[in-house]
XYZ file of C-alpha atoms in Angstrom:
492
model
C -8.974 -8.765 -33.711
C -12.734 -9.756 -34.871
C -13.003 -7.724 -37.648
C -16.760 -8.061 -39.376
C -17.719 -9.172 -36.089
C -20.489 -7.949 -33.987
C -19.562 -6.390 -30.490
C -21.021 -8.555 -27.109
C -20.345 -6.780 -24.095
C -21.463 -8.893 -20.998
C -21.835 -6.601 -17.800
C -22.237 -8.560 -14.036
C -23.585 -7.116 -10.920
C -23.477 -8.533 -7.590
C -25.985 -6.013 -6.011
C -25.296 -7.324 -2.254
C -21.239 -8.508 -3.070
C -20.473 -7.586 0.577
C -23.331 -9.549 2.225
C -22.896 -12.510 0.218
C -19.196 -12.565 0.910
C -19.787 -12.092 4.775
C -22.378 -14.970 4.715
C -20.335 -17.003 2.843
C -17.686 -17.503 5.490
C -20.404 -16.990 8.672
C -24.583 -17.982 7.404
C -27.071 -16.458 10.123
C -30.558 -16.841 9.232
C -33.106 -13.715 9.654
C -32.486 -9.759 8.496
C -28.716 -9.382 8.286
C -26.684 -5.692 7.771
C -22.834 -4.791 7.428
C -22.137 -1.424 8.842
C -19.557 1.111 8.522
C -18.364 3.919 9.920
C -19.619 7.484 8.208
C -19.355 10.886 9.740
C -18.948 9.534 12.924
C -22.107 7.111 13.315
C -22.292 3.724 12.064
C -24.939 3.536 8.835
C -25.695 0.371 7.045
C -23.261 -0.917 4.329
C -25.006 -3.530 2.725
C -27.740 -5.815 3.166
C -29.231 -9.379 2.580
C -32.889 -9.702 1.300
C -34.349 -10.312 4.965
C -33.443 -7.292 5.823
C -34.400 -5.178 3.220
C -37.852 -6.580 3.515
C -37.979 -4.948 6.843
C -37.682 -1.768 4.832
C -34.294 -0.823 5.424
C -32.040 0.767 3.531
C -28.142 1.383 3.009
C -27.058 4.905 4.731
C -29.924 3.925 7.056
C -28.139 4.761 10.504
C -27.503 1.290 12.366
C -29.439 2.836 15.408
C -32.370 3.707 13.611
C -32.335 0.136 11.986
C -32.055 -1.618 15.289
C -35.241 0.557 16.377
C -37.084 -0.609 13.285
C -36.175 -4.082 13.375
C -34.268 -5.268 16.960
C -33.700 -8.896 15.537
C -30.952 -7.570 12.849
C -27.382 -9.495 13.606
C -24.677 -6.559 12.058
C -20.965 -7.295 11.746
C -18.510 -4.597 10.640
C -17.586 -4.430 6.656
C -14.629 -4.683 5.008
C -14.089 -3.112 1.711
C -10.396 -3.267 1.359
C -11.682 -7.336 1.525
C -14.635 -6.982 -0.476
C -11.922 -5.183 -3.402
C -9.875 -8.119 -3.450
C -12.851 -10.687 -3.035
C -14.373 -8.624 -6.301
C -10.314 -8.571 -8.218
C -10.478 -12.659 -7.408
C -14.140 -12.595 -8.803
C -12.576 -10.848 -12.131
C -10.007 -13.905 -12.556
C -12.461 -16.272 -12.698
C -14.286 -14.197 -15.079
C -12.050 -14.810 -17.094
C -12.679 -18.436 -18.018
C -15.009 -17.244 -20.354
C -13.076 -14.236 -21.901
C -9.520 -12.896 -21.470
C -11.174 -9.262 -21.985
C -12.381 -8.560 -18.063
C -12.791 -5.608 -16.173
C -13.779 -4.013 -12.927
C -17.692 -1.856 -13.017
C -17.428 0.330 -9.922
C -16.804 -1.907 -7.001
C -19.922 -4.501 -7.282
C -19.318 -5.390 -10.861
C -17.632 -7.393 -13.860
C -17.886 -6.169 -17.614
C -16.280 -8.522 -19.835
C -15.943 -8.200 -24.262
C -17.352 -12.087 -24.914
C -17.019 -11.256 -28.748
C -16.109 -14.397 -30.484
C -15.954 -16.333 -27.104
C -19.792 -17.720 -26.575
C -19.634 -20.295 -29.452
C -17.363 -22.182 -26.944
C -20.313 -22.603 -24.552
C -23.051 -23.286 -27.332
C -24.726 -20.102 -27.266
C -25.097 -16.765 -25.389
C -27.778 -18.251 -23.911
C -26.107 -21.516 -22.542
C -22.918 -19.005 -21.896
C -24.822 -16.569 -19.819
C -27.102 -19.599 -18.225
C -23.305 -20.986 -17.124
C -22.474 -17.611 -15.421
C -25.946 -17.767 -13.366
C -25.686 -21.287 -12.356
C -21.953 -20.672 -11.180
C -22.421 -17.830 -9.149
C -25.740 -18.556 -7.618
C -24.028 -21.772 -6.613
C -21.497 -19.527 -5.156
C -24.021 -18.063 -3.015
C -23.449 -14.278 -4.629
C -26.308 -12.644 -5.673
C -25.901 -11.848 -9.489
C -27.920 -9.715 -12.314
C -26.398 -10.172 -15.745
C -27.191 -8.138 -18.693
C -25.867 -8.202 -22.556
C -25.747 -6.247 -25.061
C -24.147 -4.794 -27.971
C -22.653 -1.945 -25.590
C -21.209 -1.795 -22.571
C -23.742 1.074 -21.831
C -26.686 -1.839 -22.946
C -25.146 -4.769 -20.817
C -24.257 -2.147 -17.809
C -28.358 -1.132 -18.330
C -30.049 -4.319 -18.423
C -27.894 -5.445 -15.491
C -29.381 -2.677 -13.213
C -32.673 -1.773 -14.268
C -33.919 -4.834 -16.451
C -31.912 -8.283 -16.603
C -31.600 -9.774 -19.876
C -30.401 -9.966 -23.209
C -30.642 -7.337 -26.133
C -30.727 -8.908 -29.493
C -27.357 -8.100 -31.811
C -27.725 -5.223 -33.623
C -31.082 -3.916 -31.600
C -29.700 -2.062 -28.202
C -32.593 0.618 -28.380
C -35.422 -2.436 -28.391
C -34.148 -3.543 -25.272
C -33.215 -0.313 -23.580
C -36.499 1.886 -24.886
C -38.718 1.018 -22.074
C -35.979 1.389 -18.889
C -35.736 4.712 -16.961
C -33.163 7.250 -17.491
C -30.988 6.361 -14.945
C -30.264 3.224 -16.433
C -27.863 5.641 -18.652
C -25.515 5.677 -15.596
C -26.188 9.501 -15.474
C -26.026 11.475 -11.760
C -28.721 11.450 -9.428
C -29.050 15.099 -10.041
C -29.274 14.594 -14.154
C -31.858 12.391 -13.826
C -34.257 14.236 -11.284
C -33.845 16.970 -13.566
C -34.747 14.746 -16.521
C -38.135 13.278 -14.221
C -39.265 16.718 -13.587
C -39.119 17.873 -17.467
C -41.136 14.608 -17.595
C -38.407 12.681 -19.570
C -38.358 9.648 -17.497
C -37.733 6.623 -20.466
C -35.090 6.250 -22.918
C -37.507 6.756 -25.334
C -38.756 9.537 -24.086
C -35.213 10.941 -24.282
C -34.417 9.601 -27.615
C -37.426 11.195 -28.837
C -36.991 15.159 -27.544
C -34.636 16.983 -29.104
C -30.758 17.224 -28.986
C -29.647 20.313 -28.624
C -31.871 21.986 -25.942
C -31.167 19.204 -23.983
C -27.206 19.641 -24.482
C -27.481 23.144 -23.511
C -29.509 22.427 -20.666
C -27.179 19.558 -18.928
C -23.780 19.365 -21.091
C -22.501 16.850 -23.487
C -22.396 13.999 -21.179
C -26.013 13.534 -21.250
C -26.137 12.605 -25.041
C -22.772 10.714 -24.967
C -24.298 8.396 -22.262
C -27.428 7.850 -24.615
C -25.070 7.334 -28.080
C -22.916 4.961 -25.621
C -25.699 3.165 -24.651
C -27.387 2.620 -28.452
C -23.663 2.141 -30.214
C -23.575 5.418 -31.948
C -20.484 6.206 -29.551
C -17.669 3.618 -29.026
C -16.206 3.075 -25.102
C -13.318 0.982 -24.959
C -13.090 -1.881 -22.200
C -9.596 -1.894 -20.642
C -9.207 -5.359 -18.862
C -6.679 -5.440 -15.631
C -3.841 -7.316 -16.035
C -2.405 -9.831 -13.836
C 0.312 -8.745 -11.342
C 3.252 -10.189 -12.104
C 4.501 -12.933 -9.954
C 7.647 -13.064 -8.830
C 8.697 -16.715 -7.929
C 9.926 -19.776 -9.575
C 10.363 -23.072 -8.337
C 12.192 -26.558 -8.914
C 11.719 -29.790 -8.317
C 14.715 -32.435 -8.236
C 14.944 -35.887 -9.282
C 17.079 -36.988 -6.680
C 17.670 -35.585 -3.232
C 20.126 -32.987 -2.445
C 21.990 -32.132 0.932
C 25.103 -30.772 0.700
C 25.622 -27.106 1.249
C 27.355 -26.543 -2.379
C 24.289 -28.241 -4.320
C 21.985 -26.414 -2.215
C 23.883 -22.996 -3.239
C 24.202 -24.549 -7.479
C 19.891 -24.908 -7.381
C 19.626 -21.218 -5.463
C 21.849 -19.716 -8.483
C 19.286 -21.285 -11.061
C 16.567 -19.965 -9.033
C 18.376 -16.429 -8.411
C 19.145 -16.295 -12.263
C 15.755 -17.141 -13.206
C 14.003 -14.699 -10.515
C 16.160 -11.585 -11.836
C 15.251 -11.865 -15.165
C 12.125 -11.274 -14.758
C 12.556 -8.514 -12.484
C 14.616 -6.759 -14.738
C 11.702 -7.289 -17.607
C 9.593 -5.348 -15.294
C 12.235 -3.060 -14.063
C 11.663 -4.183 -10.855
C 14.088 -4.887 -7.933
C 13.650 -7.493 -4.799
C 14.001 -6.013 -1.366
C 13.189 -9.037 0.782
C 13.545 -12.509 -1.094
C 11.914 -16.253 0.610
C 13.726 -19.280 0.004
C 12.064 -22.486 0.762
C 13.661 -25.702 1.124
C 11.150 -28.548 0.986
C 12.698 -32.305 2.166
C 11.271 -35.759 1.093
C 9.986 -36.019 5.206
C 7.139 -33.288 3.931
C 8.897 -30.629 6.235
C 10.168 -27.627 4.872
C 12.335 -24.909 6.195
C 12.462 -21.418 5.052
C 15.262 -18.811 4.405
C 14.341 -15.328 4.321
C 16.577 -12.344 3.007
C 16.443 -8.696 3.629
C 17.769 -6.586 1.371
C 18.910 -2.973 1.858
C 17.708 -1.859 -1.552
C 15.801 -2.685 -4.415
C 18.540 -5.502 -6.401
C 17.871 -8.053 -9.185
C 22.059 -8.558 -9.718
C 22.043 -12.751 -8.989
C 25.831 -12.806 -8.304
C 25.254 -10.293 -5.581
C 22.536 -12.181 -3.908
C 23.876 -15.512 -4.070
C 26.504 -14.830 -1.363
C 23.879 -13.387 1.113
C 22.130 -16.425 1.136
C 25.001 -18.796 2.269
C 24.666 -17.874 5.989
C 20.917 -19.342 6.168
C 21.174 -21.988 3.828
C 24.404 -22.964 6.237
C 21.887 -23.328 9.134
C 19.378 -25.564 7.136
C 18.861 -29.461 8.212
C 18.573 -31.213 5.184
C 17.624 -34.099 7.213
C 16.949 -37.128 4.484
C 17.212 -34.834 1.390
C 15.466 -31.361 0.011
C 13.399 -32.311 -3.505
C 12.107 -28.993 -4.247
C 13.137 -25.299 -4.263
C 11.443 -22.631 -4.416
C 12.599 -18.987 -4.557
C 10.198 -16.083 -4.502
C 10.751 -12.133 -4.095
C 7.618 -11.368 -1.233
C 8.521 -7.532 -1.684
C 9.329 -5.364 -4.642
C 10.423 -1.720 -5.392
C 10.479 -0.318 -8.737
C 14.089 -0.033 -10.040
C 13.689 1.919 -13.406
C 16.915 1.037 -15.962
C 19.388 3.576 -15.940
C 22.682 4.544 -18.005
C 25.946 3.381 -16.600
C 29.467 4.399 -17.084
C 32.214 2.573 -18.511
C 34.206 3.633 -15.542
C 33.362 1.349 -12.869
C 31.787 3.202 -9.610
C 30.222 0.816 -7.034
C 30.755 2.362 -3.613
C 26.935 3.032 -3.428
C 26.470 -1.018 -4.469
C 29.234 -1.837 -1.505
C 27.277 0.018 0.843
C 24.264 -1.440 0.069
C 25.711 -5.063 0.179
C 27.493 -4.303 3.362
C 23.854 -3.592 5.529
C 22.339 -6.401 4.081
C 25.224 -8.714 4.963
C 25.527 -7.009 8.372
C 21.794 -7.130 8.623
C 21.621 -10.741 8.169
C 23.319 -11.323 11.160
C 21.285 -8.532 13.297
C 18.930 -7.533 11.515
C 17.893 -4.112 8.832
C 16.499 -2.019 12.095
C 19.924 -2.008 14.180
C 22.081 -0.747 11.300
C 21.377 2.450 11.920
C 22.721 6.293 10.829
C 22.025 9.804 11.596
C 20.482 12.187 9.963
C 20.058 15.905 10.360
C 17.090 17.780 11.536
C 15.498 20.890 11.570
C 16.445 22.340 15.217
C 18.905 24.497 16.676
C 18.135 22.428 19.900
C 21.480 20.344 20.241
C 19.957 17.097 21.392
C 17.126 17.471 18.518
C 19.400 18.359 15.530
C 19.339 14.698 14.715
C 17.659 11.574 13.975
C 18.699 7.646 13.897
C 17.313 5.951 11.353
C 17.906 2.830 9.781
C 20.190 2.821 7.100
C 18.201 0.139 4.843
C 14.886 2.192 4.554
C 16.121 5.885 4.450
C 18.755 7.892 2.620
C 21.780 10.116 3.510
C 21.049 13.494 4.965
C 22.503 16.570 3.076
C 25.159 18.541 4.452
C 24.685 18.984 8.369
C 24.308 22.757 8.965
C 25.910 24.501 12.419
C 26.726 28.317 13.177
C 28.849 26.706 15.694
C 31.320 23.333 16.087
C 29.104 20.763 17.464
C 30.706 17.470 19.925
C 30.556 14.379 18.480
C 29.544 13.297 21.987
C 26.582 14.664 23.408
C 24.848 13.507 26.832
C 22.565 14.273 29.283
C 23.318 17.390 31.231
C 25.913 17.018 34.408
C 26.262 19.414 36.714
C 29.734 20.707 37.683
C 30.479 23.544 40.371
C 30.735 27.162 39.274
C 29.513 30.541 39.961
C 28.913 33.505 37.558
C 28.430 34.035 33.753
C 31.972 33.181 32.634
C 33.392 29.418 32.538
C 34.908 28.308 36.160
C 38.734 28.433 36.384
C 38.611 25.276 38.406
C 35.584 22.254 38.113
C 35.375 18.709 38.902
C 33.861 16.486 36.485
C 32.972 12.894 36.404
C 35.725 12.733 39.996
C 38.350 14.621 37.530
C 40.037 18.277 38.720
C 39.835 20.098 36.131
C 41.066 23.553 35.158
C 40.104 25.776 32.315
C 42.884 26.921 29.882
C 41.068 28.452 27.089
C 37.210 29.182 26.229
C 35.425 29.930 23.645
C 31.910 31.201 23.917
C 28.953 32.042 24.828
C 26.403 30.834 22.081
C 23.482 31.679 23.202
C 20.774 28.991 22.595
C 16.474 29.731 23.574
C 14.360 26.853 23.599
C 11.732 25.806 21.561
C 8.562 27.116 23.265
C 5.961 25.684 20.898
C 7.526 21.960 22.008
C 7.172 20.395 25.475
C 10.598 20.171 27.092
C 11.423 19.765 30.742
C 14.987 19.442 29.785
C 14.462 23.136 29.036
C 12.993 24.100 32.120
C 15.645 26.307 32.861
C 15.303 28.843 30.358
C 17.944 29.823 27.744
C 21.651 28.823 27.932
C 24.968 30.399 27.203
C 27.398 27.574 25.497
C 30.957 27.881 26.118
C 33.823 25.160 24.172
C 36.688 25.018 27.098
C 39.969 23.810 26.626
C 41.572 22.305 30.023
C 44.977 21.917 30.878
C 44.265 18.668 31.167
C 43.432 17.926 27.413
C 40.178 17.588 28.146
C 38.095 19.820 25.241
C 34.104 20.159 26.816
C 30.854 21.889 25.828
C 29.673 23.594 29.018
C 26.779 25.990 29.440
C 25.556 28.387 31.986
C 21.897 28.680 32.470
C 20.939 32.386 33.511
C 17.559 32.196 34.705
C 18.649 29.912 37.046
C 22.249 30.074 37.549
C 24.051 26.910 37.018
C 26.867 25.326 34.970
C 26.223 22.101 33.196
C 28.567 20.089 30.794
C 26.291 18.332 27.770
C 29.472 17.049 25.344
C 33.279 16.613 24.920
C 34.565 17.420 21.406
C 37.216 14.626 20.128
């Protein structure tokens, strides 16, 4: 893309990026520390200049800090925030190139190659970047070169700008570990009294190689150009809304339905160009009063089909109060599952689709959790064979496995009168006389010992199926550790 053109690599470091975004939203004045939780003590996480003049230090325990200086204020840090405060960071970056990346999680490294004419100068550009960001209130070291090794380097160790085509000028004179080598490498480097660039560039290759691996060197040929390292910018996530704004008021149900089809038609296509598929979908509905109501879907799967949506949203849009008129639409999927293309048959086979449409139109109405179906489980404890889940978010079981015919209906334990090891000739159950005509049994059943049970109590039982005279067709069991007859379900 710029052939014959010189490589500028700009790196940015915001050495205190968590501080500076925790002062931003709350200033205090005086030493100031984020902590964080580490091996079960709180240690500092990062701090503002105050503080460090007080000589502390990040991994500095918070007690110890407190001891050494008992005016620090602390708040708890938040890197999952400080990630996306550094992603939002990388957008702006990109004002001044479209090639931006992420360094670690304090910095920026952005390719400005053929991009800082449009400022005047790499001076004026880089004198833009300071002013911006100091204004900002983030603390900021900025370093180019013809590297990203160089720019990364004069960042850390010695801000400023290496002239084009002269990295080793500007980088001679820094320490090693401005070479973003281990801590380990470069101790080892101090103690064979190689403590400079130059001092490195100067000994020779291969003992060193021997000594510490090829990484060493490749650092130092990254670093001077003699080794190329790509810069892979992030790309933007895509966004998955679209919106419309009308000329003229609607309010009837049908013209409310005709813009959600545009929208619908619109949204899919672009989750099918990222073979993605919408599992919960926001309309909005804006009127010319400035208030705005909102219709949100729930899908049972992933689904960018628009003439299978469309009919799930006329329940909600039904219930919407135009009032004076809606202007503007706007249609946007809030979650997304990936939905990979796949080969389909010229014989047409949608029972899994129907399904799928079926929960989300039920679930509409009561919502995704209370369509529910069971699954099996691992346990040859009746009442733990099975789980309910909800049929949106899981998938069917496999076969269900049983030595024995299980009831449909299971309950709670009742107790019914008998005595001995065989099923009673004559019970009464739930007020019903009841007399056995035929049983099948026992199936003897222990209890799970490593789980907590007191439904178990009892010990093992012996299951019997019994066929009354009555038509009645129960699951009874006799408990022989302490005698007892119990019915648990009634097959159908």
């Amino acid at each position: 893309m710029f052939d014959g053109m010189q490589r500028r690599v700009v790196s940015m470091w915001f050495p205190r990026l968590a501080s500076d975004r925790g002062l931003q939203r709350r200033p205090v004045d005086g030493p100031f520390a984020l902590t964080l939780r580490q091996a079960n003590a709180d240690r500092l996480y990062c701090l503002n200049p105050d503080a460090e003049r007080q000589g502390l230090h990040r991994g500095m325990s918070f007690a110890d800090a407190r001891a050494f200086c008992p005016d620090l204020q602390s708040r708890p840090a938040d890197p999952l925030g400080d990630e996306r405060f550094l992603r939002v960071l990388r957008r702006w970056a990109t004002r001044y190139c479209p090639w931006v990346g992420l360094e670690g999680n304090d910095g920026l490294v952005l390719d400005i190659t053929g991009a800082a004419h449009l400022f005047g100068s790499e001076a004026m550009m880089l004198a833009d970047m300071r002013q911006r960001l100091t204004r900002a209130g983030l603390n900021n070291r900025i370093g180019l070169g013809d590297t990203r090794g160089a720019a990364w380097a004069l960042a850390h160790f010695g801000e400023g700008r290496a002239e084009i085509g002269q990295p080793y000028a500007a980088l001679a004179g820094l320490p090693v570990a401005a070479l973003r080598l281990e801590e380990k490498t470069v101790i080892a480097l101090q103690r064979l009294g190689l403590r400079t660039i130059r001092d490195l560039e100067d000994a020779a290759r291969a003992p060193l190689a021997r000594r510490f691996g090829p990484d060493l060197m490749m650092r130092l040929d990254q670093a001077l150009g003699r080794q190329p390292e790509q810069i892979t910018p992030l790309t933007e996530r895509p966004h998955y809304g679209v919106r419309m704004t009308l000329p003229d008021p609607i309010g009837l149900f049908d013209d409310v339905m005709a813009g959600t089809s545009r929208l619908l038609d619109q949204l899919c296509t672009k989750l099918k160009a990222q073979e993605a598929g919408a599992r919960v979908l926001r309309l909005t509905l804006s009127r010319v009063d400035q208030e705005a109501h909102t219709v949100e879907l729930r899908l049972a799967g992933p689904l960018r089909d628009a003439a299978r949506i469309l009919p799930l949203f006329e329940r909600g849009v039904g219930e919407v109060d135009a009032g004076y008129g809606i202007d503007q639409m706007r249609l946007e999927a809030t979650q997304v599952e990936s939905q990979p293309m796949h080969q389909v048959s010229h014989m047409p086979s949608g029972r899994a689709d129907q399904l799928d449409d079926l929960i989300s139109r039920i679930g509409t109405r009561i919502g995704l959790e209370n369509v529910q179906r069971f699954l099996p489980a691992d346990s040859h404890i009746p009442e733990r064979s099975f789980i309910i889940a909800a049929a949106a978010f899981s998938e069917p079981g496999g076969p269900w496995a049983s030595p024995r015919p299980r009831p449909l209906r299971l309950f709670p334990p009742e107790p019914v009168t008998g005595t001995g090891p065989r099923p009673p000739r004559h019970f009464r159950w739930r007020r019903m006389s009841l007399s056995t005509a035929r049983a099948t049994g026992p199936e003897r059943i222990a209890p799970e010992w490593w789980l907590p049970d007191e439904n178990w109590h009892s010990g093992i039982r012996d299951y019997w199926h019994v066929e009354t005279l009555q038509g009645r067709r129960l699951w009874l069991f006799y408990t022989p550790q302490h005698p007892g007859w119990f019915v648990q379900g009634e097959f159908a």
